PDB file of C-alpha atoms in Angstrom:
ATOM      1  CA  UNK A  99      91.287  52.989 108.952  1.00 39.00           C
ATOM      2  CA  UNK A 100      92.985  56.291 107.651  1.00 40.00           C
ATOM      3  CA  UNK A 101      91.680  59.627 109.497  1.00 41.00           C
ATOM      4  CA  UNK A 102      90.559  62.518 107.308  1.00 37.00           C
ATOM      5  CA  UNK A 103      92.989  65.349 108.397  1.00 41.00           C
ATOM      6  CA  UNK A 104      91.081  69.080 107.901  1.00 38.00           C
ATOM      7  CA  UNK A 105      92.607  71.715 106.655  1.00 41.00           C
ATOM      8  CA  UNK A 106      93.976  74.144 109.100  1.00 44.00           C
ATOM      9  CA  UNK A 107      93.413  76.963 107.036  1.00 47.00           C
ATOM     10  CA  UNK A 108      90.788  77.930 104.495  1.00 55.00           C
ATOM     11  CA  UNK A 109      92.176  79.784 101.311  1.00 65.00           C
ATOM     12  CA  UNK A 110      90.313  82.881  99.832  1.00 73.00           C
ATOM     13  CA  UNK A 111      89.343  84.346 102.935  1.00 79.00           C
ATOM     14  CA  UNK A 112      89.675  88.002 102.429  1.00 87.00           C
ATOM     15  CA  UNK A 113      87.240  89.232 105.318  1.00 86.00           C
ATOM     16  CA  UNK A 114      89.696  89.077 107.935  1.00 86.00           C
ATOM     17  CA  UNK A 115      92.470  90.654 106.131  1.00 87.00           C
ATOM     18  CA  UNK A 116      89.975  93.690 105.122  1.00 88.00           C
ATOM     19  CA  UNK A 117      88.670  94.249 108.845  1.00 88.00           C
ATOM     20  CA  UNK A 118      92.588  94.208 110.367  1.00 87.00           C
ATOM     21  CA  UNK A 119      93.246  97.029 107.228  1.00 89.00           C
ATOM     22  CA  UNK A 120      90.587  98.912 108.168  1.00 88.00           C
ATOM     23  CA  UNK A 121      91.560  98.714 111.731  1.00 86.00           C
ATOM     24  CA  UNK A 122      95.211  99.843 110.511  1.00 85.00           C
ATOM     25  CA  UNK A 123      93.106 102.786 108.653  1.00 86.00           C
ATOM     26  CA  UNK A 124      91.700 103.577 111.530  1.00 85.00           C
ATOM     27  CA  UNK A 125      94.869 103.756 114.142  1.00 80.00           C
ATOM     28  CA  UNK A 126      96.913 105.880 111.077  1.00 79.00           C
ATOM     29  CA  UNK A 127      93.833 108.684 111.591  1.00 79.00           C
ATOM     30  CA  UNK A 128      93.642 109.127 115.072  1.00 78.00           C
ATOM     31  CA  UNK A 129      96.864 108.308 116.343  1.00 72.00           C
ATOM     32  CA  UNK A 130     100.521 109.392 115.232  1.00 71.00           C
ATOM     33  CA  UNK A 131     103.847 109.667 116.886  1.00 74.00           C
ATOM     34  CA  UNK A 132     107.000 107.114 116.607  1.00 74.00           C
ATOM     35  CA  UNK A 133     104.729 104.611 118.422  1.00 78.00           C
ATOM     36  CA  UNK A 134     101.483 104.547 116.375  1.00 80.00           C
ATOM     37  CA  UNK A 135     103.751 104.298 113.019  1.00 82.00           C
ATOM     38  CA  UNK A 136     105.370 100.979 115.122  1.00 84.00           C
ATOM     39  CA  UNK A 137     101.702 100.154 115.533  1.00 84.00           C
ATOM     40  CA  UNK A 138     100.913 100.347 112.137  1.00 86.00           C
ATOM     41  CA  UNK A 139     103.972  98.351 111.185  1.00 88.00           C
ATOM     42  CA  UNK A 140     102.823  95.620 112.899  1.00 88.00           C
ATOM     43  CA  UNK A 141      99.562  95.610 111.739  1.00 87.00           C
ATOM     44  CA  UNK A 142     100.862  95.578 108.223  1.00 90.00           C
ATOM     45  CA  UNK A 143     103.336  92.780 108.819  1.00 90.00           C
ATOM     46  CA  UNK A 144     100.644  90.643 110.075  1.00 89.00           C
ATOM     47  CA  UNK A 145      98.737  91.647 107.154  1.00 89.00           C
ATOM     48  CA  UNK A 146     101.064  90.686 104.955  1.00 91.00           C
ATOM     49  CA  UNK A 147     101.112  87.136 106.637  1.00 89.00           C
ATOM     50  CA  UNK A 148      97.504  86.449 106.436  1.00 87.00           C
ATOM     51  CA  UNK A 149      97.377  87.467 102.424  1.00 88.00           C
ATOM     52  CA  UNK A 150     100.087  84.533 101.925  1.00 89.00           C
ATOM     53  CA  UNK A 151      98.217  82.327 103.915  1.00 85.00           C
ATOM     54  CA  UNK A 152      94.757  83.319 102.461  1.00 82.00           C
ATOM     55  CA  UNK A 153      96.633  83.361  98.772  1.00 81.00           C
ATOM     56  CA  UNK A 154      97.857  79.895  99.191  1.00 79.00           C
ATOM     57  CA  UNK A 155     101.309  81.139  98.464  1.00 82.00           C
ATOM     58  CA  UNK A 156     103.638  77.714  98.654  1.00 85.00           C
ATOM     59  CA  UNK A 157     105.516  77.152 102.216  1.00 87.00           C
ATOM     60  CA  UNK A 158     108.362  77.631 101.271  1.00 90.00           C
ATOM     61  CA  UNK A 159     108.006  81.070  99.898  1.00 89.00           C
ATOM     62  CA  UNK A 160     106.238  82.043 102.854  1.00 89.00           C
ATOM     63  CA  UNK A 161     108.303  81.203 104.985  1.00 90.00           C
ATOM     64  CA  UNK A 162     111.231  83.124 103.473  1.00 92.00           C
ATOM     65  CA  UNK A 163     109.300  85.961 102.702  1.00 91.00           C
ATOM     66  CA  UNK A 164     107.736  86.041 106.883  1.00 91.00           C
ATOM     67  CA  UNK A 165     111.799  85.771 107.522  1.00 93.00           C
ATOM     68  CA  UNK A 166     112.699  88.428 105.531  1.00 93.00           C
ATOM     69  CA  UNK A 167     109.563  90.432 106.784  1.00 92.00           C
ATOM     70  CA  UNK A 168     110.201  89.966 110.678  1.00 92.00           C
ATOM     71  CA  UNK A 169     114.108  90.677 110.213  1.00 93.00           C
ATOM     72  CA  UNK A 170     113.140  93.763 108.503  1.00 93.00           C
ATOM     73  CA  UNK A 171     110.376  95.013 110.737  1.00 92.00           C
ATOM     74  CA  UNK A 172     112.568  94.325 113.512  1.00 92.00           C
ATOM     75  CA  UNK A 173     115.625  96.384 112.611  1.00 93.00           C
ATOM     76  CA  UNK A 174     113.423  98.921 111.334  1.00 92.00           C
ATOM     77  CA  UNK A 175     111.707  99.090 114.999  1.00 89.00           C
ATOM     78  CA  UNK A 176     114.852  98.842 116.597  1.00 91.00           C
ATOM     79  CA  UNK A 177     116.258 101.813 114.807  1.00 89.00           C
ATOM     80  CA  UNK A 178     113.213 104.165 115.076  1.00 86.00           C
ATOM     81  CA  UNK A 179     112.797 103.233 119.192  1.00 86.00           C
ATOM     82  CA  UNK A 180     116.655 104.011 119.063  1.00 88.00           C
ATOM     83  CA  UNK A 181     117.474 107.103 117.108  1.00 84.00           C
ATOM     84  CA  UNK A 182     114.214 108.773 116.615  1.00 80.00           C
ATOM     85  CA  UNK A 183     115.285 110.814 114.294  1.00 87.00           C
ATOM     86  CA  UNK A 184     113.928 112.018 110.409  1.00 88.00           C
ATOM     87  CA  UNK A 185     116.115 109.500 108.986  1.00 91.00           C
ATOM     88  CA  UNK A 186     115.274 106.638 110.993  1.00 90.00           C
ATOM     89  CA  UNK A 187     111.597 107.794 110.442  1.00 88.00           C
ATOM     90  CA  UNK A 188     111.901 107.847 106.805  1.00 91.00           C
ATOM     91  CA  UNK A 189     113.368 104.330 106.508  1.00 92.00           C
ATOM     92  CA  UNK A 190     110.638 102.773 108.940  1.00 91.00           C
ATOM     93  CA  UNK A 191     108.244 104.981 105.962  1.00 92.00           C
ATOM     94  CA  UNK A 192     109.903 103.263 103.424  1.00 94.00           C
ATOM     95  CA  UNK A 193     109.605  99.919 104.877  1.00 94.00           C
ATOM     96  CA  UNK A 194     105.890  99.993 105.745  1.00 93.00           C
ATOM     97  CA  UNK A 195     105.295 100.783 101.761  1.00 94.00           C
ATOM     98  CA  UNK A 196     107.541  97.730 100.588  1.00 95.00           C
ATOM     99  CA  UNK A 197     105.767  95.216 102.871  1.00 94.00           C
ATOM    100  CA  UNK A 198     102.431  97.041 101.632  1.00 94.00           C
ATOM    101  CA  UNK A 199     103.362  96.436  97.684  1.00 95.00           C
ATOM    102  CA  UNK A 200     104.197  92.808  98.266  1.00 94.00           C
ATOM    103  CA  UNK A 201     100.672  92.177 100.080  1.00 94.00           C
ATOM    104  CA  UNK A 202      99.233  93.794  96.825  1.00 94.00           C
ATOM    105  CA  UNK A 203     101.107  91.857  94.159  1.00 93.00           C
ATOM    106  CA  UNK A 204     100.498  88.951  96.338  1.00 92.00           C
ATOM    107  CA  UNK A 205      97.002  89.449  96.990  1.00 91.00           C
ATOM    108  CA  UNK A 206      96.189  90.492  93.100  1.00 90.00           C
ATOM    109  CA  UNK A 207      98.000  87.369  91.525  1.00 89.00           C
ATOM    110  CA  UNK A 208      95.182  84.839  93.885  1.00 88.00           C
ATOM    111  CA  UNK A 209      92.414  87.119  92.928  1.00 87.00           C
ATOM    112  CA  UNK A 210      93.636  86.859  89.124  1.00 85.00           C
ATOM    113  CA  UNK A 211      93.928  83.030  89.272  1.00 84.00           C
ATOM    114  CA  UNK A 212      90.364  82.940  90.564  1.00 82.00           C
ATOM    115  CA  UNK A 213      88.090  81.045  87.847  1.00 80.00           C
ATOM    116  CA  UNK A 214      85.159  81.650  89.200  1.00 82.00           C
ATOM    117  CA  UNK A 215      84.008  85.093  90.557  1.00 83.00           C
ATOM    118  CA  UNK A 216      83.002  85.095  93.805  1.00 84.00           C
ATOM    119  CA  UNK A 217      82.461  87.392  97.069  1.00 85.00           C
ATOM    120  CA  UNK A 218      85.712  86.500  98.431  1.00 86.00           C
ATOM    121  CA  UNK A 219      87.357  87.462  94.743  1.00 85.00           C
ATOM    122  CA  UNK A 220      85.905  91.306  95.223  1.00 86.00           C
ATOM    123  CA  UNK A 221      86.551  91.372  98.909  1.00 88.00           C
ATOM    124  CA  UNK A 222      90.157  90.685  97.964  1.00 89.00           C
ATOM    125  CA  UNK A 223      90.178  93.253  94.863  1.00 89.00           C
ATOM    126  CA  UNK A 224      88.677  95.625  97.563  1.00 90.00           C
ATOM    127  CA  UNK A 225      91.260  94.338  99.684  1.00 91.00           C
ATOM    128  CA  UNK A 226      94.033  95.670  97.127  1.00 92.00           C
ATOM    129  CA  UNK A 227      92.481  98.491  96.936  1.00 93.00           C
ATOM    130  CA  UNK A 228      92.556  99.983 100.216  1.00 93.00           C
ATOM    131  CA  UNK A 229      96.425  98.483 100.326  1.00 94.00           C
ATOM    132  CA  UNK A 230      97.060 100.731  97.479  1.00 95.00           C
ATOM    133  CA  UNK A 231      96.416 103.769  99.388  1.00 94.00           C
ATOM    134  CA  UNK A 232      98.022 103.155 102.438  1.00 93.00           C
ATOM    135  CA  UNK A 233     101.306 102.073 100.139  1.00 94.00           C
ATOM    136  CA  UNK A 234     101.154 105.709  99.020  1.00 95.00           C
ATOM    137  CA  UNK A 235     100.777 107.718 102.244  1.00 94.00           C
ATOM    138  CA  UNK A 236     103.858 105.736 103.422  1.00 93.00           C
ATOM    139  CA  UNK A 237     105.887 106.670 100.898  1.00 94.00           C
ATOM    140  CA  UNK A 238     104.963 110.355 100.812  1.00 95.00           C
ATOM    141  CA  UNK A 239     105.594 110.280 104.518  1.00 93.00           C
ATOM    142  CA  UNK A 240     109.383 108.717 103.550  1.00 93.00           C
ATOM    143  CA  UNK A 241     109.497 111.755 101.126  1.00 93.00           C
ATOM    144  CA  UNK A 242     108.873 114.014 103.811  1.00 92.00           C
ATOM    145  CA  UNK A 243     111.218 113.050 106.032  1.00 91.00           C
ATOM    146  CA  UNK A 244     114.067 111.934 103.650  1.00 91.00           C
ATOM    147  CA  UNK A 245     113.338 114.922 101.662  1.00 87.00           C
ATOM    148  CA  UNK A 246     115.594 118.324 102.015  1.00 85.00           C
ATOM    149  CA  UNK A 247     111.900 120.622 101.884  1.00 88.00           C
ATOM    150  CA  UNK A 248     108.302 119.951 103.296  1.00 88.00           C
ATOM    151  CA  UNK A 249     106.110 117.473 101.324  1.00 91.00           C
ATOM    152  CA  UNK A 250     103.146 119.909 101.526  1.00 92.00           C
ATOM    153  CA  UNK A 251     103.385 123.401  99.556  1.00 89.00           C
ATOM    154  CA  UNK A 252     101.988 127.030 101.854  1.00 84.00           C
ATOM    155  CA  UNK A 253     103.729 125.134 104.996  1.00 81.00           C
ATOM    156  CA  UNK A 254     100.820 122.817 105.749  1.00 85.00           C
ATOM    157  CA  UNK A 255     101.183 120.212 108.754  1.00 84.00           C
ATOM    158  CA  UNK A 256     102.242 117.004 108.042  1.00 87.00           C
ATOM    159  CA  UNK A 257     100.498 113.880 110.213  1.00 87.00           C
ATOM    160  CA  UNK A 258     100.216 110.484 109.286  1.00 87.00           C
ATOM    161  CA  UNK A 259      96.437 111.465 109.261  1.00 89.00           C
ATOM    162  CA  UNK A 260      96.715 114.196 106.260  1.00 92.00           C
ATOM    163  CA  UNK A 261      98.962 111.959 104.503  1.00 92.00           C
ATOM    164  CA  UNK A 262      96.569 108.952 104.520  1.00 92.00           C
ATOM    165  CA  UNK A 263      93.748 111.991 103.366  1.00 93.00           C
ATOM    166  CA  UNK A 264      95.653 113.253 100.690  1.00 94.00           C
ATOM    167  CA  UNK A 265      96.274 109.985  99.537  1.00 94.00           C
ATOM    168  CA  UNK A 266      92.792 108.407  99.269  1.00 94.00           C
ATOM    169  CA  UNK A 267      92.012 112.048  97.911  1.00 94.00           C
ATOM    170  CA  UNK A 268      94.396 111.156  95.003  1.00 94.00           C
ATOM    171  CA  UNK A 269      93.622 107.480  94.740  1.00 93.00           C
ATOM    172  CA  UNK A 270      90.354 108.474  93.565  1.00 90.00           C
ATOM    173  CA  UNK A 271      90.566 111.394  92.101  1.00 88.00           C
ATOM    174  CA  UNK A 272      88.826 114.063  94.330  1.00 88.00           C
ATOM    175  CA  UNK A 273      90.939 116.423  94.298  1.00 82.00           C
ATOM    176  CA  UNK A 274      89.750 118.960  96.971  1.00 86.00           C
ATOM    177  CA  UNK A 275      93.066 120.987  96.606  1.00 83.00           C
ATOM    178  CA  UNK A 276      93.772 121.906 100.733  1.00 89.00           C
ATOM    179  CA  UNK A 277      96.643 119.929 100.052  1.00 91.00           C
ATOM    180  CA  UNK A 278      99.117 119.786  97.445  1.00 91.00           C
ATOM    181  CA  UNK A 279     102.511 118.943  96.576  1.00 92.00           C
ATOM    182  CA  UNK A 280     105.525 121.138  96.784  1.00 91.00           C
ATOM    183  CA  UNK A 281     107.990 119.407  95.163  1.00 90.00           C
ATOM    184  CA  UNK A 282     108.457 117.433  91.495  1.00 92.00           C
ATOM    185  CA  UNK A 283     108.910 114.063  93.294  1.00 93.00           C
ATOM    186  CA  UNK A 284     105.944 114.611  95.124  1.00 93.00           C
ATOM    187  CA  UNK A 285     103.484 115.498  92.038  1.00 94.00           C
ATOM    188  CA  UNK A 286     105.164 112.858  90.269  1.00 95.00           C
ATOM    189  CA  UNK A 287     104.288 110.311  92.720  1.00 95.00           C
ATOM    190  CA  UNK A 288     100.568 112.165  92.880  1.00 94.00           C
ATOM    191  CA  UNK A 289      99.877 111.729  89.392  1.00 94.00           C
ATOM    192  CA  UNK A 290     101.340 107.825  89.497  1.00 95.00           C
ATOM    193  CA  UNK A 291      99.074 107.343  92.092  1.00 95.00           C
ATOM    194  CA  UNK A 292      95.843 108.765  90.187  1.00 93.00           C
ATOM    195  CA  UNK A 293      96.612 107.081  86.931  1.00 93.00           C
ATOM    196  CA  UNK A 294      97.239 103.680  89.319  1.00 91.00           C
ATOM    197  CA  UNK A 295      93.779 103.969  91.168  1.00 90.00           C
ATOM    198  CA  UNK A 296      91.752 104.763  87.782  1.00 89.00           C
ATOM    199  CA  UNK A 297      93.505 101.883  86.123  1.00 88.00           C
ATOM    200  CA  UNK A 298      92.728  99.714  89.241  1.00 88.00           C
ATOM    201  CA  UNK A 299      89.124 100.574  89.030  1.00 84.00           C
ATOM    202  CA  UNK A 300      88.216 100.372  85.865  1.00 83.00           C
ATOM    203  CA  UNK A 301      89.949  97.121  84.785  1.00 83.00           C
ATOM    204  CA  UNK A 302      89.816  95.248  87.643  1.00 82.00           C
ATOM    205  CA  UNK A 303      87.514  95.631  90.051  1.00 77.00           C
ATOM    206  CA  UNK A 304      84.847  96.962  87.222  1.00 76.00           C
ATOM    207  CA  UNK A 305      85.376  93.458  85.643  1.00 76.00           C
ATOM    208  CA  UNK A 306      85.225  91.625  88.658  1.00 80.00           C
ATOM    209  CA  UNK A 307      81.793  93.302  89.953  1.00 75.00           C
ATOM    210  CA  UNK A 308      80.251  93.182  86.252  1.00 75.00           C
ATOM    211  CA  UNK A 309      81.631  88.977  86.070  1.00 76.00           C
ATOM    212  CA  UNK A 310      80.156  88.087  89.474  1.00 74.00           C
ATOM    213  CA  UNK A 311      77.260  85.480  90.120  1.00 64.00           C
ATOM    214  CA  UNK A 312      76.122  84.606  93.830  1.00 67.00           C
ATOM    215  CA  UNK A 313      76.439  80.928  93.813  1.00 59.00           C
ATOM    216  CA  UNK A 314      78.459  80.278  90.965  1.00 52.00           C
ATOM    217  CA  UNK A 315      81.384  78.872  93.049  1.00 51.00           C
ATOM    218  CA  UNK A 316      79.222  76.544  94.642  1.00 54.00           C
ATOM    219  CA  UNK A 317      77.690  75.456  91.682  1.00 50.00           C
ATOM    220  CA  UNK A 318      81.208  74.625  90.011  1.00 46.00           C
ATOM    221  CA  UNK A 319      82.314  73.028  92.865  1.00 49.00           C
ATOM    222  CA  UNK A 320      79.124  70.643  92.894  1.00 53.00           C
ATOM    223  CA  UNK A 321      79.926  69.765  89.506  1.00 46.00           C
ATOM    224  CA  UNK A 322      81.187  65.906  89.077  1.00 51.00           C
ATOM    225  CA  UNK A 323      83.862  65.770  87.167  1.00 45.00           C
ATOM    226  CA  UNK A 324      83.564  64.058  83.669  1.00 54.00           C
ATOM    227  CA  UNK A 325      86.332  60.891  82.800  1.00 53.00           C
ATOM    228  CA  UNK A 326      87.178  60.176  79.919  1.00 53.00           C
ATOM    229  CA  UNK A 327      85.306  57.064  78.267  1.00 61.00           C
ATOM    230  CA  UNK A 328      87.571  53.910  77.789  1.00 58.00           C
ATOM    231  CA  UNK A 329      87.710  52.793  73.936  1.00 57.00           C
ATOM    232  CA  UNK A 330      85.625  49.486  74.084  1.00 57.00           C
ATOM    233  CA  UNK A 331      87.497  47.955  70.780  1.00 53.00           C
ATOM    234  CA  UNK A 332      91.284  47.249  71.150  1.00 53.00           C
ATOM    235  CA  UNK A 333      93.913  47.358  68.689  1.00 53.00           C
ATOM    236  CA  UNK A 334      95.080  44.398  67.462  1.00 52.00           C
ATOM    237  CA  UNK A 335      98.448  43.779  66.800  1.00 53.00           C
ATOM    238  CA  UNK A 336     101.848  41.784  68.737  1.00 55.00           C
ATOM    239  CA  UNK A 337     101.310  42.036  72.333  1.00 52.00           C
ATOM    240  CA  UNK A 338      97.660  42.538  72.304  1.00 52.00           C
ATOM    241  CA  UNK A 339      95.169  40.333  74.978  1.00 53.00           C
ATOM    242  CA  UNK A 340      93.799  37.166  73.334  1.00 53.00           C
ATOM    243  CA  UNK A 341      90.217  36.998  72.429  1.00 50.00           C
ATOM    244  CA  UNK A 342      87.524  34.934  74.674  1.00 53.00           C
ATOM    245  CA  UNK A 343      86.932  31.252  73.944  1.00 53.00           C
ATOM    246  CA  UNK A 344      90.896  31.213  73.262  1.00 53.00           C
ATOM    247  CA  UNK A 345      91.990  27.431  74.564  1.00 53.00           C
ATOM    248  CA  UNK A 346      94.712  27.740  77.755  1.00 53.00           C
ATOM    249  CA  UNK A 347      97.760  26.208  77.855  1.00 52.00           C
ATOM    250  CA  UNK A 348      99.152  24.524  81.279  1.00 56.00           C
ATOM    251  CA  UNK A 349      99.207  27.161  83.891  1.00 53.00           C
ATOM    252  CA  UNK A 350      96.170  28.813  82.452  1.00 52.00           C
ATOM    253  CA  UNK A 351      97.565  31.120  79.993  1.00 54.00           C
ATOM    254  CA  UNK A 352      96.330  31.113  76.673  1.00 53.00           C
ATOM    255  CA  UNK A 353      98.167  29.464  73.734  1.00 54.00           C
ATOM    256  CA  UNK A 354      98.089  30.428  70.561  1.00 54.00           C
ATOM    257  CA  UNK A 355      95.367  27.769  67.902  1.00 52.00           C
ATOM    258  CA  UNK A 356      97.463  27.482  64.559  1.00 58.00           C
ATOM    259  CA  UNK A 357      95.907  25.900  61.448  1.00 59.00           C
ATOM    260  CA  UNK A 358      96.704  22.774  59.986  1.00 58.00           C
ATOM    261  CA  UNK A 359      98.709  23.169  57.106  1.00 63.00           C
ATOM    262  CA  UNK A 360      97.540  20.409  54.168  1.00 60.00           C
ATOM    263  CA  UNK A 361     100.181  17.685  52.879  1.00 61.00           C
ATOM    264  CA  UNK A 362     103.379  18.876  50.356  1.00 59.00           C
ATOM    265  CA  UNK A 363     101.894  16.436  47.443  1.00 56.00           C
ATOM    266  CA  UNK A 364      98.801  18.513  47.766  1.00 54.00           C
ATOM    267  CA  UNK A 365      99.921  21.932  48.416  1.00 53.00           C
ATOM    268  CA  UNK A 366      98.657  24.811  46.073  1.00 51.00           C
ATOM    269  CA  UNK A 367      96.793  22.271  43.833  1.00 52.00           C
ATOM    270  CA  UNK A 368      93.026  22.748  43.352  1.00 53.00           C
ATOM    271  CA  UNK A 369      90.743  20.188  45.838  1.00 46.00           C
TER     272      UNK A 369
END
């Protein structure tokens, strides 16, 4: 008798990947230094690896894309540990916001192919979301320190903590104005990131919040699947099965009952 192998992993389980983001969240505000923005590396790798697991992304891809996410991460650690210097810095920026775009365009085209709306479809939306804003603050902190003047106009401080603030600030529109950009690039990327998060809200997350119905997964998923009916007459024609009562031949296949043809003298004469 066959044994039922379980799946080793369960798709569509955003919960996990939104508590380790809000842990990374949480380790960008109150920590900073070369060795928090490893930290935070790390965290993002791995939480790039659990939205291709959770997405159901094929092997194959995954494993490339882990490969190419490890050899990165690696000789983008190796180089900031090594050099610490603005450059290196501004690479390892850089880095952190390409892995970050490639959980959200991974993570959006599941929740997309969702058809049912669920709680797992808005915690990944929310999911998205909150990657959206810690793509940003990376790369304003890679503008920063790849950039020729501060990021911040008046000489303000610049801390992975006030770049995660001013991003969020911009992501959704708040605008408190303690922080601003100095340069073109900068306000350019502001105002990307302001039309981005409005967009985002309004016709995705809106849509998914207004579509959603507690149970409706489980209610599709208890639903038997209809077959098609079988046609009960058959066409007849060369090839097709005998009728029953049809008298067998030797072997027990079925021969084939001609009619008696009446005598030549007879034939086509009236009776």
């Amino acid at each position: 008798m066959a044994r039922l192998r379980c799946p080793s992993w369960r798709p569509d389980r955003y919960g996990m990947l939104l508590a380790l983001l809000v842990l990374s969240f949480l380790v960008s505000a109150y920590s900073g230094g070369t060795g928090a923005a490893v930290l935070r590396l790390v965290f993002f790798t791995a939480t790039l690896y659990l939205a291709l697991r959770t997405s159901l992304v094929r092997r194959r891809i995954t494993r490339l894309l882990v490969l190419a996410t490890l050899t990165g991460t690696v000789a983008t650690v190796s180089l900031s540990l090594a050099t610490q210097s603005r450059v290196a810095a501004g690479v390892l920026d850089s880095w952190v916001a390409l892995v970050l775009l490639l959980t959200v365009l991974v993570i959006v085209r599941r929740v997309l192919s969702h058809p049912v709306v669920s709680v797992q479809t808005i915690l990944g939306a929310l999911s998205a979301y909150l990657i959206v804003g810690l793509m940003f603050a990376a790369g304003y902190g890679a503008l920063d320190e790849l950039g020729s003047r501060p990021f911040f106009a008046h000489g303000a401080a610049v801390d992975p903590a006030v770049l995660q603030y001013f991003s969020f600030t911009t992501l959704t529109t708040l605008g408190y104005g303690d922080y601003t950009a100095a340069t073109n690039t900068g306000r350019a990327v502001a105002v990307l990131e302001a039309l981005g998060g409005q967009i985002f809200l309004v016709t995705l997350v809106a849509r998914l919040v207004s579509a959603f119905q507690p149970g409706a997964r489980r209610q599709a998923e208890r639903v038997p699947e209809r077959r098609p009916r079988r046609p009960t007459a058959r066409p007849v024609g060369r090839g097709a099965a005998p009728l029953a009562g049809t008298p067998r031949g030797r072997g027990g296949q079925r021969r084939t009952v001609r009619r008696a043809r009446p005598p030549a003298g007879r034939r086509g004469r009236p009776g």
